[in-house]
Short mmCIF file of C-alpha atoms in Angstrom, two decimals:
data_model
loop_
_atom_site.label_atom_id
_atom_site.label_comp_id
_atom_site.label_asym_id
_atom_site.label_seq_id
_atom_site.Cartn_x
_atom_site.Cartn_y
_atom_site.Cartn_z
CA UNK A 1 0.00 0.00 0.00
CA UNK A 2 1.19 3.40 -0.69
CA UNK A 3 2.25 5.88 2.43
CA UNK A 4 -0.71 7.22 4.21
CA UNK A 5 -2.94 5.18 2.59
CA UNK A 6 -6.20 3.79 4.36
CA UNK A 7 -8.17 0.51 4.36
CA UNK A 8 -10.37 0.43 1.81
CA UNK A 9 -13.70 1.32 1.58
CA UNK A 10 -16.64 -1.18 2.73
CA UNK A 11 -18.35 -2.16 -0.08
CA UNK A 12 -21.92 -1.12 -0.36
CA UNK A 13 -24.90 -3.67 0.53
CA UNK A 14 -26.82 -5.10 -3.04
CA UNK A 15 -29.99 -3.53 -3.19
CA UNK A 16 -32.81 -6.00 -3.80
CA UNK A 17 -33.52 -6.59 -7.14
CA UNK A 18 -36.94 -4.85 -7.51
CA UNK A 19 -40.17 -7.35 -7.58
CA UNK A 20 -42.48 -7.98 -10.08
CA UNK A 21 -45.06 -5.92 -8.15
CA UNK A 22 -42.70 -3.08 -7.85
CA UNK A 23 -42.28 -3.08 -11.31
CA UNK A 24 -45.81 -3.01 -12.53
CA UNK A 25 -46.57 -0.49 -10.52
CA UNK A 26 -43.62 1.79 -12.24
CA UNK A 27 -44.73 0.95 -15.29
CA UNK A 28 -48.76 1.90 -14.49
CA UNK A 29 -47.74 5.01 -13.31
CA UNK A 30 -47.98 8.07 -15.77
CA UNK A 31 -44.82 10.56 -16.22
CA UNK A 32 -44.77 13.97 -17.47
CA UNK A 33 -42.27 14.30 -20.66
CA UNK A 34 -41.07 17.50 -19.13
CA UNK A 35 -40.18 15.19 -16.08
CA UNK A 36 -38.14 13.02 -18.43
CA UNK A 37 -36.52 16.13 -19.88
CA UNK A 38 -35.62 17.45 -16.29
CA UNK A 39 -34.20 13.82 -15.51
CA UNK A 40 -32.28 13.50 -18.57
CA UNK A 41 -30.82 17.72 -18.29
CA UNK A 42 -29.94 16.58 -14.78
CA UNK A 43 -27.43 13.36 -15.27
CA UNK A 44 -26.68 14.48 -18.41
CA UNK A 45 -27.96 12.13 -20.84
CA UNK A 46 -29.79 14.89 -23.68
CA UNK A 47 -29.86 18.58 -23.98
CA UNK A 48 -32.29 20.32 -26.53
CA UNK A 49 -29.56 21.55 -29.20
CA UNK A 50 -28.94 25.35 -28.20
CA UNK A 51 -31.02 24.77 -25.28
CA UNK A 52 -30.03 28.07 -23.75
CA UNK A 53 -30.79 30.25 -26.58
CA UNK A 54 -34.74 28.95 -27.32
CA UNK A 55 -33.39 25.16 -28.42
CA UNK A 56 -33.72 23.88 -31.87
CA UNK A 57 -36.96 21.18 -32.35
CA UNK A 58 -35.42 18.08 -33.83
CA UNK A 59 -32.08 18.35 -32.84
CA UNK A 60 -30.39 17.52 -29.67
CA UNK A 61 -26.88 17.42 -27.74
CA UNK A 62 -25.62 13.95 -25.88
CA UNK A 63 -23.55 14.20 -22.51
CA UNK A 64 -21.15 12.02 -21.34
CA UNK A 65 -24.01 9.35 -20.23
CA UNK A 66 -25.64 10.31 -23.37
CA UNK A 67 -23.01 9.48 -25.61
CA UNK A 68 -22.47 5.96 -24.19
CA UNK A 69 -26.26 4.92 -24.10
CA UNK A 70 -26.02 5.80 -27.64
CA UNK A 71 -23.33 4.24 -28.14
CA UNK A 72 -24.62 1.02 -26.61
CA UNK A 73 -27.79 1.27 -28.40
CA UNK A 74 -26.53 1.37 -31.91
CA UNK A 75 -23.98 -1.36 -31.26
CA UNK A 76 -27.13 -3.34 -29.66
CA UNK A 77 -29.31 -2.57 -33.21
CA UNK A 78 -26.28 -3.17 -35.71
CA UNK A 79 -25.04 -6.46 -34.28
CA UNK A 80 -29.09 -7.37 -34.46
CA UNK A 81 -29.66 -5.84 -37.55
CA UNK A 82 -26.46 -6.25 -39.47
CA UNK A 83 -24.58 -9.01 -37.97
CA UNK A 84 -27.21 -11.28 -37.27
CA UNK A 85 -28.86 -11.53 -40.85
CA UNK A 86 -26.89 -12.85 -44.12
CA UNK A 87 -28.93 -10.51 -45.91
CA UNK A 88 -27.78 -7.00 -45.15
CA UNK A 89 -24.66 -5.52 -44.91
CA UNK A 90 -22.80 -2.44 -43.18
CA UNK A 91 -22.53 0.68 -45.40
CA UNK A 92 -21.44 4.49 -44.78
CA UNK A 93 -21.29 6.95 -47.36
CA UNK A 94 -20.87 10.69 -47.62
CA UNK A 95 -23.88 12.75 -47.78
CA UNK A 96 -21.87 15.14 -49.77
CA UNK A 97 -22.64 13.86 -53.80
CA UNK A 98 -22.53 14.72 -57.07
CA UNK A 99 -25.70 16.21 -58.18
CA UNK A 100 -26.21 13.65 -61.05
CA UNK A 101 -26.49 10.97 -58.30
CA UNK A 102 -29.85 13.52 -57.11
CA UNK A 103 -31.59 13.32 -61.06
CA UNK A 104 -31.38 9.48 -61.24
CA UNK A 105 -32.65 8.86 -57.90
CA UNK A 106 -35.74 11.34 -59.02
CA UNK A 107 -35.33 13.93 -56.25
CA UNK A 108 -34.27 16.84 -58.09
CA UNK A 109 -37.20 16.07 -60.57
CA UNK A 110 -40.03 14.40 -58.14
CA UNK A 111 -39.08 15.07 -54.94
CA UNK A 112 -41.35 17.81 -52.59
CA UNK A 113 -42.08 18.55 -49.11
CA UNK A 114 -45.86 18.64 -48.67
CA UNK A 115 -46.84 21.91 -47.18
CA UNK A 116 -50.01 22.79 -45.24
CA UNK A 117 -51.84 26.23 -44.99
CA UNK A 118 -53.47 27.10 -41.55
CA UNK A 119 -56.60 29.26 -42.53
CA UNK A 120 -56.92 30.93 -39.15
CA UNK A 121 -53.46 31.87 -38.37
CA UNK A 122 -52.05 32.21 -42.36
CA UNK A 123 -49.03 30.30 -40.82
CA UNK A 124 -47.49 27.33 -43.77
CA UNK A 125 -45.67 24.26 -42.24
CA UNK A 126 -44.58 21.06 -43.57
CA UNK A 127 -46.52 18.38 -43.60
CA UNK A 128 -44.30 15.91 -42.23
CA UNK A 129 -43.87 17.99 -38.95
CA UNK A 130 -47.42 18.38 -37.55
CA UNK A 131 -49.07 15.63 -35.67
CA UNK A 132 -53.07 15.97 -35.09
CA UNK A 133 -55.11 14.26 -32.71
CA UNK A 134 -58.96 13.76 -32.39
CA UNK A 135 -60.34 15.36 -29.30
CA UNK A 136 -63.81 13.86 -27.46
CA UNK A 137 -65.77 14.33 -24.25
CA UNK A 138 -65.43 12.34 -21.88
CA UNK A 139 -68.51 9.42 -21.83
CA UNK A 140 -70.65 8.48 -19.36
CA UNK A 141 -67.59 5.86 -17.95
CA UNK A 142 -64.50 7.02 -16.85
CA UNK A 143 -62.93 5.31 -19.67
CA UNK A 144 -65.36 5.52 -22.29
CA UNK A 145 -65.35 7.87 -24.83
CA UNK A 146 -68.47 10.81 -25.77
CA UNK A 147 -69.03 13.42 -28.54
CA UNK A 148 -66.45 14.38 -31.02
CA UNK A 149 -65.50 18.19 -30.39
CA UNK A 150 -63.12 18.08 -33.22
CA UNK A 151 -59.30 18.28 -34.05
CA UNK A 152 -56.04 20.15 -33.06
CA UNK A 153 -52.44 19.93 -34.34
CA UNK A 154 -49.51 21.36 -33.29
CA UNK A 155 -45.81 21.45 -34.16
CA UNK A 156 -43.73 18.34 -33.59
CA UNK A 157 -41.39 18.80 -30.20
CA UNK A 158 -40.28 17.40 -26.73
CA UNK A 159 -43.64 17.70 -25.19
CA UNK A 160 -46.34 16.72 -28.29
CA UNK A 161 -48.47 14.96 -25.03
CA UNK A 162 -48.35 18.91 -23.18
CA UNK A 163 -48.83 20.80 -26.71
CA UNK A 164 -52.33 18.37 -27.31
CA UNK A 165 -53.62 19.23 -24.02
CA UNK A 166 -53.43 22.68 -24.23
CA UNK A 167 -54.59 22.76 -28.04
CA UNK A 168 -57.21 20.33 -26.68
CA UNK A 169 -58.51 23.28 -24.22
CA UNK A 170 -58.09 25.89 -26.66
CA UNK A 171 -60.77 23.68 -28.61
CA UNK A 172 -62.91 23.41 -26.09
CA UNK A 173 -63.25 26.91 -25.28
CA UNK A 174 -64.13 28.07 -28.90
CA UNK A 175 -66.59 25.35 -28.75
CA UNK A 176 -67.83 26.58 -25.99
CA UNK A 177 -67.80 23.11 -23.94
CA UNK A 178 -66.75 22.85 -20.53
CA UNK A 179 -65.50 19.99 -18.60
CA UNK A 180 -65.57 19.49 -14.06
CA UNK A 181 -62.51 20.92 -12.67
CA UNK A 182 -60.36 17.74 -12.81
CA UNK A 183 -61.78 15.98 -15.60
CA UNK A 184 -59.65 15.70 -19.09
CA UNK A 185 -61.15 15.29 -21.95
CA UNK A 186 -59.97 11.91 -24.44
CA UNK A 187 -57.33 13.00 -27.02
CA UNK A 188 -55.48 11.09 -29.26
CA UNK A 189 -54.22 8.81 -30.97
CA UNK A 190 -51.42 11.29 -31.92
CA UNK A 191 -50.70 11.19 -35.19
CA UNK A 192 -48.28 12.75 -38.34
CA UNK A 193 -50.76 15.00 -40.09
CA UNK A 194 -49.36 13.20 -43.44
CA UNK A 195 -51.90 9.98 -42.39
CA UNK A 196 -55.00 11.96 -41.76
CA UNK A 197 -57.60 11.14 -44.58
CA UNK A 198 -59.29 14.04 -46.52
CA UNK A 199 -62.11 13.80 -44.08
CA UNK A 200 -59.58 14.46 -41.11
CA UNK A 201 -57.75 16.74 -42.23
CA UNK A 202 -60.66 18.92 -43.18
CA UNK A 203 -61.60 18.97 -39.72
CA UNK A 204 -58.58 19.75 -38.20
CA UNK A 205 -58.49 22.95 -36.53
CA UNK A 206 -55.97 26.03 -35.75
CA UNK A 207 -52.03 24.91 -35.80
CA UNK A 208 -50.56 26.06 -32.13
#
């Protein structure tokens, strides 16, 4: 042992795995996103890109336990996508190419981002980054679902869950319905405005 050096530590006692009970009731009980986004901020897993200046949607910033649960997540999905099949192979190209490559592959000719025109707020966004969700009353049971009030979308982000409720309530007020302090109304599924049918989408309402 080196000069002035001390015993070592005691080890710490093994927690108990957690039971199946404990885990159930984890998994029945509802987070917040923002809750995630606090937990993740805090231990330094993911940062909103530019976080500090607004943050960019879409794009985000790893830590140093971010960058080795990423890490151990793509080696996880390559060694089960690539290296377990016969099939398909490893490849990784620049994204830098000549533009002929961009004619025969029909994207300089075909190739479009669908855009969509909110009527009340004269706002344009692409398609592929609005969700939309169906928003009804609450039925007669807890669980069951009542009237159709309509539909609200809203920009793709961290919190798509927070930014349907309060589109949801926006909704509700123009319609002028009102709900028991406490009770939610049913929204969802969320989905990417590019699957709504005609129908749908001519029923969706005001972007947020």
């Amino acid at each position: 042992l080196c000069a002035g050096a001390g015993a070592p530590p005691a080890a710490e006692p093994a927690s108990a795995a957690p039971s199946v009970t404990d885990v159930q009731t984890l998994a029945d009980t509802p987070v917040d996103m923002s809750e995630i986004v606090s937990l993740c901020k805090r231990r330094g897993f993911v940062f909103q890109s530019s976080d500090i200046y607004s943050g960019f949607n879409g794009f985000y910033d790893y830590g140093p336990l971010g960058v080795e649960l990423r890490a151990n997540i793509k080696k996880a999905w390559w060694a089960d996508v690539v290296h377990r099949r016969d099939d398909v192979v490893g490849l990784d190209s620049s994204i830098i190419a000549s533009p002929r490559i961009w004619e025969a592959s029909g994207h300089v000719a075909g190739f479009s981002d669908p855009m969509v025109d909110c009527k009340e707020s004269k706002q344009r966004f692409r398609a592929d980054q609005l969700l939309f969700a169906p928003v009804r009353l609450p039925g007669e049971d807890a669980e069951a679902e009542g009237e159709l009030v309509g539909y609200v979308s809203f920009l793709e982000g961290s919190d798509n869950e927070g930014e349907a409720y309060k589109a949801a309530k926006a909704l509700l007020k123009k319609a002028g319905k009102s709900l028991p302090k406490g009770v939610m109304p049913h929204i969802g599924p969320i989905r990417d405005f590019t699957e709504a049918s005609p129908e749908e989408r001519a029923l969706v309402g005001y972007v947020s």
